[in-house]
PDB file of C-alpha atoms in Angstrom:
ATOM      1  CA  MET A  12     -11.272   4.513  -6.967  1.00 48.00           C
ATOM      2  CA  SER A  13     -14.732   5.547  -5.721  1.00 48.00           C
ATOM      3  CA  GLY A  14     -14.267   9.248  -5.063  1.00 51.00           C
ATOM      4  CA  SER A  15     -15.056   9.266  -1.503  1.00 53.00           C
ATOM      5  CA  ALA A  16     -12.537   7.512   0.647  1.00 68.00           C
ATOM      6  CA  ALA A  17     -11.223   9.154   4.013  1.00 89.00           C
ATOM      7  CA  ILE A  18      -7.669   8.135   2.723  1.00 94.00           C
ATOM      8  CA  LEU A  19      -6.094   8.694  -0.742  1.00 96.00           C
ATOM      9  CA  LEU A  20      -2.915   6.814  -0.813  1.00 97.00           C
ATOM     10  CA  VAL A  21      -0.775   7.872  -3.882  1.00 98.00           C
ATOM     11  CA  GLU A  22       1.870   5.057  -4.872  1.00 97.00           C
ATOM     12  CA  ASP A  23       2.935   3.754  -7.823  1.00 96.00           C
ATOM     13  CA  ASN A  24       4.934   0.525  -6.614  1.00 96.00           C
ATOM     14  CA  PRO A  25       2.372  -2.423  -6.176  1.00 96.00           C
ATOM     15  CA  ASP A  26       4.407  -4.240  -3.819  1.00 95.00           C
ATOM     16  CA  ASP A  27       4.323  -1.347  -1.786  1.00 95.00           C
ATOM     17  CA  GLU A  28       0.660  -0.038  -2.303  1.00 96.00           C
ATOM     18  CA  GLN A  29      -0.243  -4.100  -1.040  1.00 96.00           C
ATOM     19  CA  LEU A  30       2.193  -3.645   1.972  1.00 96.00           C
ATOM     20  CA  ILE A  31       0.803  -0.418   3.012  1.00 96.00           C
ATOM     21  CA  LEU A  32      -3.066  -1.827   2.655  1.00 95.00           C
ATOM     22  CA  ARG A  33      -2.393  -4.841   4.648  1.00 95.00           C
ATOM     23  CA  ALA A  34      -0.835  -2.369   7.573  1.00 95.00           C
ATOM     24  CA  PHE A  35      -3.826  -0.050   7.165  1.00 94.00           C
ATOM     25  CA  LYS A  36      -6.249  -3.121   7.103  1.00 94.00           C
ATOM     26  CA  SER A  37      -3.899  -3.907  11.062  1.00 92.00           C
ATOM     27  CA  ALA A  38      -4.051  -0.311  12.479  1.00 91.00           C
ATOM     28  CA  GLY A  39      -8.254  -0.915  11.593  1.00 89.00           C
ATOM     29  CA  VAL A  40      -8.482   0.924   8.517  1.00 87.00           C
ATOM     30  CA  GLY A  41      -9.404  -1.677   6.156  1.00 76.00           C
ATOM     31  CA  GLU A  42     -11.966   0.428   4.512  1.00 82.00           C
ATOM     32  CA  GLY A  43     -12.239   4.129   2.802  1.00 88.00           C
ATOM     33  CA  ILE A  44      -8.635   4.050   1.024  1.00 94.00           C
ATOM     34  CA  ASP A  45      -8.660   4.669  -2.169  1.00 94.00           C
ATOM     35  CA  VAL A  46      -5.265   4.429  -4.302  1.00 96.00           C
ATOM     36  CA  ALA A  47      -4.007   6.354  -7.460  1.00 96.00           C
ATOM     37  CA  ARG A  48      -0.805   5.130  -8.898  1.00 97.00           C
ATOM     38  CA  ASN A  49       0.621   7.836 -10.471  1.00 97.00           C
ATOM     39  CA  GLY A  50       0.504  11.927 -10.184  1.00 97.00           C
ATOM     40  CA  ARG A  51      -1.462  12.406 -12.977  1.00 97.00           C
ATOM     41  CA  GLU A  52      -4.588   9.850 -11.547  1.00 96.00           C
ATOM     42  CA  ALA A  53      -3.578  11.690  -7.740  1.00 96.00           C
ATOM     43  CA  ILE A  54      -4.571  15.149  -9.058  1.00 96.00           C
ATOM     44  CA  ASP A  55      -7.782  13.803 -11.477  1.00 94.00           C
ATOM     45  CA  TYR A  56      -8.836  12.386  -8.077  1.00 94.00           C
ATOM     46  CA  LEU A  57      -8.547  15.068  -5.988  1.00 93.00           C
ATOM     47  CA  PHE A  58      -9.850  18.222  -8.443  1.00 92.00           C
ATOM     48  CA  SER A  59     -13.328  15.717  -9.535  1.00 88.00           C
ATOM     49  CA  THR A  60     -16.266  16.415  -7.702  1.00 75.00           C
ATOM     50  CA  ALA A  61     -16.380  13.651  -5.025  1.00 79.00           C
ATOM     51  CA  PRO A  62     -15.893  14.896  -1.586  1.00 85.00           C
ATOM     52  CA  PRO A  63     -11.417  15.065  -0.767  1.00 87.00           C
ATOM     53  CA  PRO A  64     -10.510  12.548   1.256  1.00 91.00           C
ATOM     54  CA  LYS A  65      -9.392  13.566   5.039  1.00 90.00           C
ATOM     55  CA  LEU A  66      -5.544  12.736   4.125  1.00 94.00           C
ATOM     56  CA  ILE A  67      -3.461  11.607   1.479  1.00 97.00           C
ATOM     57  CA  LEU A  68      -0.060   9.840   1.952  1.00 97.00           C
ATOM     58  CA  LEU A  69       1.846  10.755  -0.945  1.00 98.00           C
ATOM     59  CA  ASP A  70       4.773   9.150  -2.411  1.00 97.00           C
ATOM     60  CA  LEU A  71       7.185  11.399  -4.404  1.00 97.00           C
ATOM     61  CA  LYS A  72       8.851   9.211  -7.174  1.00 95.00           C
ATOM     62  CA  LEU A  73       5.775   9.185  -8.962  1.00 96.00           C
ATOM     63  CA  PRO A  74       5.107   8.542 -13.229  1.00 94.00           C
ATOM     64  CA  LYS A  75       3.717  10.905 -15.326  1.00 95.00           C
ATOM     65  CA  MET A  76       3.736  14.080 -12.599  1.00 95.00           C
ATOM     66  CA  GLY A  77       6.111  13.778  -9.484  1.00 96.00           C
ATOM     67  CA  GLY A  78       4.857  13.705  -5.848  1.00 97.00           C
ATOM     68  CA  LEU A  79       6.341  17.317  -5.809  1.00 97.00           C
ATOM     69  CA  GLU A  80       4.387  18.313  -8.659  1.00 97.00           C
ATOM     70  CA  VAL A  81       0.986  17.270  -7.000  1.00 98.00           C
ATOM     71  CA  LEU A  82       1.994  18.406  -4.114  1.00 97.00           C
ATOM     72  CA  GLN A  83       2.075  22.131  -5.506  1.00 97.00           C
ATOM     73  CA  ALA A  84      -0.728  21.667  -7.853  1.00 97.00           C
ATOM     74  CA  LEU A  85      -3.177  20.367  -4.599  1.00 95.00           C
ATOM     75  CA  ARG A  86      -1.693  23.160  -2.623  1.00 97.00           C
ATOM     76  CA  LEU A  87      -2.641  26.092  -5.226  1.00 96.00           C
ATOM     77  CA  GLU A  88      -6.419  25.008  -5.377  1.00 93.00           C
ATOM     78  CA  ASN A  89      -9.092  26.039  -3.106  1.00 90.00           C
ATOM     79  CA  ARG A  90     -10.402  22.584  -2.677  1.00 89.00           C
ATOM     80  CA  THR A  91      -7.482  20.917  -1.543  1.00 92.00           C
ATOM     81  CA  ARG A  92      -5.127  23.306  -0.329  1.00 92.00           C
ATOM     82  CA  LEU A  93      -5.970  22.443   3.335  1.00 93.00           C
ATOM     83  CA  ILE A  94      -5.940  18.368   2.825  1.00 94.00           C
ATOM     84  CA  PRO A  95      -3.420  17.183   5.172  1.00 95.00           C
ATOM     85  CA  VAL A  96      -0.647  15.615   2.810  1.00 97.00           C
ATOM     86  CA  VAL A  97       2.313  12.831   4.575  1.00 98.00           C
ATOM     87  CA  VAL A  98       5.119  12.450   2.312  1.00 98.00           C
ATOM     88  CA  PHE A  99       5.600   8.583   2.174  1.00 97.00           C
ATOM     89  CA  THR A 100       8.343   7.924   0.483  1.00 95.00           C
ATOM     90  CA  SER A 101      11.491   6.391   0.613  1.00 93.00           C
ATOM     91  CA  SER A 102      13.323   9.161   0.032  1.00 91.00           C
ATOM     92  CA  ILE A 103      15.372  10.813   2.684  1.00 90.00           C
ATOM     93  CA  GLU A 104      17.550  13.581   0.083  1.00 93.00           C
ATOM     94  CA  GLN A 105      17.265  16.438   1.909  1.00 96.00           C
ATOM     95  CA  THR A 106      16.124  18.686  -1.006  1.00 96.00           C
ATOM     96  CA  ASP A 107      12.866  16.273  -1.055  1.00 96.00           C
ATOM     97  CA  VAL A 108      12.719  16.932   2.661  1.00 97.00           C
ATOM     98  CA  LEU A 109      12.873  20.605   2.511  1.00 97.00           C
ATOM     99  CA  THR A 110      11.082  20.996  -0.593  1.00 97.00           C
ATOM    100  CA  SER A 111       7.941  19.109   0.516  1.00 97.00           C
ATOM    101  CA  TYR A 112       7.939  20.942   3.913  1.00 97.00           C
ATOM    102  CA  ASP A 113       8.444  24.270   1.127  1.00 97.00           C
ATOM    103  CA  LEU A 114       5.330  23.409  -0.640  1.00 97.00           C
ATOM    104  CA  GLY A 115       3.250  22.640   2.210  1.00 97.00           C
ATOM    105  CA  ALA A 116       3.015  18.628   3.217  1.00 97.00           C
ATOM    106  CA  ASN A 117       2.388  18.536   7.266  1.00 96.00           C
ATOM    107  CA  SER A 118       4.608  15.815   7.799  1.00 96.00           C
ATOM    108  CA  TYR A 119       7.763  13.767   5.885  1.00 97.00           C
ATOM    109  CA  ILE A 120       8.032  10.151   6.714  1.00 97.00           C
ATOM    110  CA  ARG A 121      10.325   7.723   5.296  1.00 96.00           C
ATOM    111  CA  LYS A 122       8.981   4.460   4.212  1.00 95.00           C
ATOM    112  CA  PRO A 123      10.433   1.655   6.247  1.00 93.00           C
ATOM    113  CA  VAL A 124      11.875  -1.208   4.978  1.00 90.00           C
ATOM    114  CA  ASP A 125      10.916  -3.828   7.712  1.00 93.00           C
ATOM    115  CA  TYR A 126       7.454  -4.890   7.673  1.00 92.00           C
ATOM    116  CA  LYS A 127       6.849  -4.899  11.663  1.00 96.00           C
ATOM    117  CA  GLU A 128       8.362  -0.667  11.189  1.00 96.00           C
ATOM    118  CA  LEU A 129       6.284  -0.005   7.844  1.00 96.00           C
ATOM    119  CA  ASN A 130       3.178  -1.303  10.606  1.00 95.00           C
ATOM    120  CA  ASP A 131       3.985   1.145  13.300  1.00 96.00           C
ATOM    121  CA  ALA A 132       3.925   4.028  11.090  1.00 96.00           C
ATOM    122  CA  ILE A 133       0.920   3.452   9.899  1.00 95.00           C
ATOM    123  CA  LYS A 134      -0.879   2.648  13.223  1.00 95.00           C
ATOM    124  CA  GLN A 135       1.121   6.212  13.838  1.00 95.00           C
ATOM    125  CA  ILE A 136       0.022   7.723  11.285  1.00 94.00           C
ATOM    126  CA  CYS A 137      -3.680   6.460  11.739  1.00 92.00           C
ATOM    127  CA  ALA A 138      -3.481   7.435  15.245  1.00 92.00           C
ATOM    128  CA  TYR A 139      -2.430  10.926  14.686  1.00 92.00           C
ATOM    129  CA  TRP A 140      -4.250  11.977  11.566  1.00 90.00           C
ATOM    130  CA  LEU A 141      -7.898  10.407  11.510  1.00 87.00           C
ATOM    131  CA  GLU A 142      -8.361  10.434  15.446  1.00 87.00           C
ATOM    132  CA  THR A 143      -6.053  13.085  17.231  1.00 90.00           C
ATOM    133  CA  ASN A 144      -5.787  15.819  14.562  1.00 87.00           C
ATOM    134  CA  VAL A 145      -8.486  18.314  13.903  1.00 86.00           C
ATOM    135  CA  SER A 146      -9.018  18.183   9.960  1.00 78.00           C
ATOM    136  CA  PRO A 147     -10.922  20.969   8.152  1.00 75.00           C
ATOM    137  CA  PRO A 148     -14.303  19.903   7.036  1.00 72.00           C
ATOM    138  CA  ARG A 149     -14.639  17.550   3.564  1.00 61.00           C
ATOM    139  CA  ASP A 150     -17.403  19.738   1.929  1.00 57.00           C
ATOM    140  CA  ARG A 151     -15.001  22.786   1.282  1.00 50.00           C
TER     141      ARG A 151
END
């Protein structure tokens, strides 16, 4: 991980990681994406001295530290509390949805199983969060 990416993808499944990265590339965002493969790695990355990412795509079911724990920890820290977080997970459990929003998620998207739908979802995420949305300054 470079520590200065525009996007942090937090994903423990290597197959999903590759599909998501391919979808980002298809959306024109092939560079500037770092990957954390467990919750602890995500926290270490986010609390490092490197500039924070503009956007976090966060899976919930992660080893070492779950996605909800990651979300809670980064919302408590001044340096990371304003970074937009899109929960991008296969879970559609109502408790996961509600808890994610309670902990400060900006969006909750069920990870599509079909690659075309995944591609479309990533394009929409990029269009909104990287082009339309006005993010807080990264150097805070």
